[in-house]
XYZ file of C-alpha atoms in Angstrom:
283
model
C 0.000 0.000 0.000
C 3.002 2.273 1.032
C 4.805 1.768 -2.218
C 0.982 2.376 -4.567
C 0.859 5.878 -2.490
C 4.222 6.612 -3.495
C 3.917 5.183 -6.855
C 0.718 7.671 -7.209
C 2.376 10.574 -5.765
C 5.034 10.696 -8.209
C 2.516 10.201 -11.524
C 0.821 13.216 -9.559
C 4.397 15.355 -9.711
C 4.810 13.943 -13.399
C 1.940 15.306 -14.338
C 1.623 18.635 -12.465
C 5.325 19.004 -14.436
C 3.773 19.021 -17.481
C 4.078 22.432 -19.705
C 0.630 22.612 -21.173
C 1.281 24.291 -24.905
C -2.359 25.574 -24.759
C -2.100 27.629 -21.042
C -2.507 30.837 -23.193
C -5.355 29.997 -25.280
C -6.812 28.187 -22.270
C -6.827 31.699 -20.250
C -8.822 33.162 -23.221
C -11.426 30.046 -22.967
C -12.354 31.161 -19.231
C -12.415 34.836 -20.119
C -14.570 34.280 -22.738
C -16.631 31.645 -20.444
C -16.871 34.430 -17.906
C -18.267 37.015 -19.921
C -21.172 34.743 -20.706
C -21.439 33.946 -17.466
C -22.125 37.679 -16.908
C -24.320 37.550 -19.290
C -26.263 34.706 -17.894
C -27.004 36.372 -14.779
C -27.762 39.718 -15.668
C -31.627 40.465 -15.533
C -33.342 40.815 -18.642
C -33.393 43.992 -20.567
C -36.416 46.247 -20.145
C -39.266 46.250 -22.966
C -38.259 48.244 -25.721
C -39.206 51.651 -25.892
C -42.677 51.154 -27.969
C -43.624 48.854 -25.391
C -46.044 49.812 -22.185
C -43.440 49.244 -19.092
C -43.974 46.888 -16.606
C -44.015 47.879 -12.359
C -41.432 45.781 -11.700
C -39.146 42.694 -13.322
C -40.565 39.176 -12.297
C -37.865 36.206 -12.937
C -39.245 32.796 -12.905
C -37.856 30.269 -10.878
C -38.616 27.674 -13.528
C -35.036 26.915 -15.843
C -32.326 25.242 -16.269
C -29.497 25.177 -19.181
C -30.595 24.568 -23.129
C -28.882 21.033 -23.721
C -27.871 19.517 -26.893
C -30.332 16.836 -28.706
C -28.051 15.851 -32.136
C -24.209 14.966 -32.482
C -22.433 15.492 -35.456
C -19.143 13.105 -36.443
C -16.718 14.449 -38.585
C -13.403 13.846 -39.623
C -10.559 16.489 -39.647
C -8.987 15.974 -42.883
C -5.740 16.814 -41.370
C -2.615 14.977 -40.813
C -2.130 14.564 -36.852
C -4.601 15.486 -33.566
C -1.592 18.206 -33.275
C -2.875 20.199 -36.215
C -6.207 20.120 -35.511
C -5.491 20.925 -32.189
C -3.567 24.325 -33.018
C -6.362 24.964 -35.857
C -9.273 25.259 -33.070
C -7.077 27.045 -31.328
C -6.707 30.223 -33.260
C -9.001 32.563 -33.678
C -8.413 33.392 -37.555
C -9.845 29.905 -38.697
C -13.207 30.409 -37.332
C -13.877 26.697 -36.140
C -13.933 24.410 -33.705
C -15.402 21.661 -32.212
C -16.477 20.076 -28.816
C -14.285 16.936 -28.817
C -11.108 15.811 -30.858
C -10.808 12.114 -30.746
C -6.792 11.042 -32.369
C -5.988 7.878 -34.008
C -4.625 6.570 -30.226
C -8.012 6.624 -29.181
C -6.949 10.235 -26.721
C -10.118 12.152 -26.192
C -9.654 15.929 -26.054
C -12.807 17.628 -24.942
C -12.239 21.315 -25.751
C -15.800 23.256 -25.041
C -18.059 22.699 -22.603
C -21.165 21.260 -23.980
C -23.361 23.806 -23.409
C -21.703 26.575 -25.278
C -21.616 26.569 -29.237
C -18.965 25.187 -31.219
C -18.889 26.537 -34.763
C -18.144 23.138 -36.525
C -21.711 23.026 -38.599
C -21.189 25.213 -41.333
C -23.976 25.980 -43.508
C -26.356 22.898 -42.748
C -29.711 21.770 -42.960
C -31.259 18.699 -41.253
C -35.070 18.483 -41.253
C -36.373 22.030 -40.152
C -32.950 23.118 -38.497
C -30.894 25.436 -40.273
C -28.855 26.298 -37.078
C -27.080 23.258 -36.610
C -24.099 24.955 -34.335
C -27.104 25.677 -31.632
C -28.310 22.464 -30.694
C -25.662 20.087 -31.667
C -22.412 18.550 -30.395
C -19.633 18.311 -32.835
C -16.886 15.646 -32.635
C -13.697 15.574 -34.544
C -12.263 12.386 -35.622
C -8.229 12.951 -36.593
C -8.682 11.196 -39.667
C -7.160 12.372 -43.418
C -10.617 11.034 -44.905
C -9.450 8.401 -46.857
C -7.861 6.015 -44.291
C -9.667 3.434 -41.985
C -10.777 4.540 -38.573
C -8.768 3.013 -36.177
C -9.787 1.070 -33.139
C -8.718 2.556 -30.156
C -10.323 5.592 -31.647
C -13.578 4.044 -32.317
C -13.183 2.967 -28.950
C -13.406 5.810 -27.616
C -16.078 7.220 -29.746
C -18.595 4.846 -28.517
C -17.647 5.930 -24.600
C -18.267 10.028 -25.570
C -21.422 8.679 -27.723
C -22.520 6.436 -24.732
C -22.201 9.539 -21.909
C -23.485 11.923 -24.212
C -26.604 10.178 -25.097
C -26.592 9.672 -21.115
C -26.739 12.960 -20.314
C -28.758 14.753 -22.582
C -30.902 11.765 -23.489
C -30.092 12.770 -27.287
C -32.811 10.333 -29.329
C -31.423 7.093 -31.523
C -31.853 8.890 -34.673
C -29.752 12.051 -34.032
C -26.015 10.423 -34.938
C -25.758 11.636 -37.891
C -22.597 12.756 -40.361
C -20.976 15.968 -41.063
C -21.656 15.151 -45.073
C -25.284 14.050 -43.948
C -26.076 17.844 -42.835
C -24.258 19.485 -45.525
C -24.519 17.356 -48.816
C -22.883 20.104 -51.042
C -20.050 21.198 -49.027
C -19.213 17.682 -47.237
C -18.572 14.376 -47.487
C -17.170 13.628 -43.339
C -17.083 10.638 -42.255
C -16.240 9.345 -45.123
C -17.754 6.005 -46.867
C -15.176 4.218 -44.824
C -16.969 5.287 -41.075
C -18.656 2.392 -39.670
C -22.115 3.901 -39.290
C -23.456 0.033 -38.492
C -21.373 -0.882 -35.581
C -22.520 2.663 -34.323
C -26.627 2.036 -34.878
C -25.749 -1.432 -33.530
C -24.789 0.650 -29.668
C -27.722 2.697 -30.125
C -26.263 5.392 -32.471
C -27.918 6.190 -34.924
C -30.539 4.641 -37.585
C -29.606 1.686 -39.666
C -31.368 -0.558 -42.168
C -32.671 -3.977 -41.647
C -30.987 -7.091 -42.757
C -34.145 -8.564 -44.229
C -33.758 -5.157 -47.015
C -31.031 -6.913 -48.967
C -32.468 -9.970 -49.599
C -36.421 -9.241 -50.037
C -36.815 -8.477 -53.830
C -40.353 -8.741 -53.982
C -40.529 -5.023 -52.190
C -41.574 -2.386 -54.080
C -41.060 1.159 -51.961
C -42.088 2.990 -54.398
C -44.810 3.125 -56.782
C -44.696 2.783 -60.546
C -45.860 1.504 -63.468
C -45.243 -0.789 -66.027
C -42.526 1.113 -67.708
C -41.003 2.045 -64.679
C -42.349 5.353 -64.140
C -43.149 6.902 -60.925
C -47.022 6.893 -59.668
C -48.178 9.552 -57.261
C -47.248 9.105 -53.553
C -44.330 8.875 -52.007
C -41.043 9.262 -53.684
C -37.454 9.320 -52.883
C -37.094 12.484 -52.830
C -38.928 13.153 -50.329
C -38.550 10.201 -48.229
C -35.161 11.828 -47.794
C -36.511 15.039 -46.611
C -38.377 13.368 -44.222
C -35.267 11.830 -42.872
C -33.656 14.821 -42.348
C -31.825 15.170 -45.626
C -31.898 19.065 -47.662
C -33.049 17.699 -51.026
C -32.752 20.649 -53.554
C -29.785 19.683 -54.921
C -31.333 16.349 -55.082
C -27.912 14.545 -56.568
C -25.859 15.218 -53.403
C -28.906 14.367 -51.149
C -28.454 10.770 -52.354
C -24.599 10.910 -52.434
C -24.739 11.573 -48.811
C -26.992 9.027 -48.087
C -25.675 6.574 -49.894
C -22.032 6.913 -48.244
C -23.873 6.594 -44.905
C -26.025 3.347 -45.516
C -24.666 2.518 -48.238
C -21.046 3.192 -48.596
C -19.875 0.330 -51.280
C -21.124 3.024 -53.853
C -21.938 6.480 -53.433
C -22.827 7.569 -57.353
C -25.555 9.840 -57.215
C -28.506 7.360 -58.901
C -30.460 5.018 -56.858
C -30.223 1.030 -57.917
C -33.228 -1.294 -56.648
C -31.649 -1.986 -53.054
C -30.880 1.884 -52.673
C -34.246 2.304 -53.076
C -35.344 -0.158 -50.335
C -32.666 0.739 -48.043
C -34.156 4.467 -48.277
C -37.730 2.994 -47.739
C -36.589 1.376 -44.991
C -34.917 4.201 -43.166
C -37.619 6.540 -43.672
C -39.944 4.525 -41.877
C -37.611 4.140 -39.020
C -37.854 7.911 -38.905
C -41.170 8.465 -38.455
């Protein structure tokens, strides 16, 4: 026992002797966390002028803090954790992100996550054009067109697991960088394993029996092949979440989340039932 208390006393020295790189841009993080703290607790502003004035200000005692509901995986597209690291922390780039993940599986979580990370973009899921405002955002170091490796996956599924947890953030709101921003993106890329994620509980996957029942027809036609009024594909992707008017890159993006072996922008027979089949998971 003697020798563990000693053993643990020196990792503590070890550690406390470590030169953090980031104790500068860390000291900006709690001034900045301050002044919205400041923020937080001021009272409300007074009607504006147009407006009749109240006798007095009445704060409910009836809140608490807004709280996530989606996360949003991407990958850096950079060489090393380092660099991605160093990009979130200067101001000039304009991004960021709430946790960097590296290849080693080391989590990094660099914004509390409450406060909004600016790692959306220009995004659309569904109704929500303001992705940055209710969403988490998690970096994967990964150049986009190597495999993800598994101590980093690892890890994912423990931030995924106490983030879904916490904020009780529904099955369905996993979703992809490139699934939010079909234009501009394409992170994770085909090579993410979106299954083993649904398989934990995040995320929305397809059923097994899709590949294999050929009798299903998902959407109507005729004879010739032409669609019949009623549902289409089109917009059984905008009712999963998808921004469908650039219609191409909607199915691009979903394809290289379901489907991933091929992500052309035309839909083959089992594309077609694999959308079905996710669309009335999302209901």
């Amino acid at each position: 026992m003697k020798k563990m208390t000693m053993l643990l006393a020196l990792a503590g020295v070890a550690t406390a002797c470590v030169r953090n790189p980031y104790a500068a841009t860390n000291k900006v993080y709690r001034r900045q966390a301050k002044a919205f703290a400041r923020q937080l607790q001021a009272q409300p502003a007074a009607p504006a002028d147009s407006l009749p004035a109240t006798p007095y200000w009445v704060g409910t005692v009836n809140f608490n803090l807004r709280k996530p509901n989606y996360v949003i995986i991407h990958h850096t597209a950079q060489k090393s954790t380092e660099q991605t690291l160093k990009t979130f922390a200067q101001t000039k780039t304009q991004v960021s992100a709430h946790y960097v993940i590296g290849r080693d599986g080391q989590v990094y979580h660099l914004l509390s996550d409450y406060l909004r990370a600016w790692h959306g973009g220009v995004a659309r899921w569904g109704s929500i054009t303001d992705i940055n405002s209710v969403s988490i955002g998690i970096e994967l170091d990964n150049d986009g067109t190597e495999p993800f490796q598994a101590a980093q996956l690892a890890s994912l599924l423990k931030v995924l697991g106490s983030l879904k947890r916490a904020y009780n953030i529904p099955v369905a709101n996993f979703i992809g960088h490139g699934d939010i921003a079909p234009t501009r993106k394409s992170d994770p890329s085909a090579l993410f394993p979106w299954q083993k994620l649904a398989a934990r509980g995040f995320g929305l996957w397809y059923d097994a029996a899709v590949l294999s029942d050929t009798t299903a027809a998902p959407f109507a036609s005729d004879s010739l092949g032409r669609p019949l009024p009623g549902l289409t594909p089109r917009e059984a992707l905008r009712i999963i979440g998808y921004d469908t008017q650039d219609l191409p890159a909607a199915i691009s993006a979903f394809k290289r989340h379901f489907v991933q072996t091929d992500t052309r922008p035309t839909l083959t027979e089992l594309d077609r039932r694999i959308i079905y089949n996710i669309y009335r998971k999302s209901l």
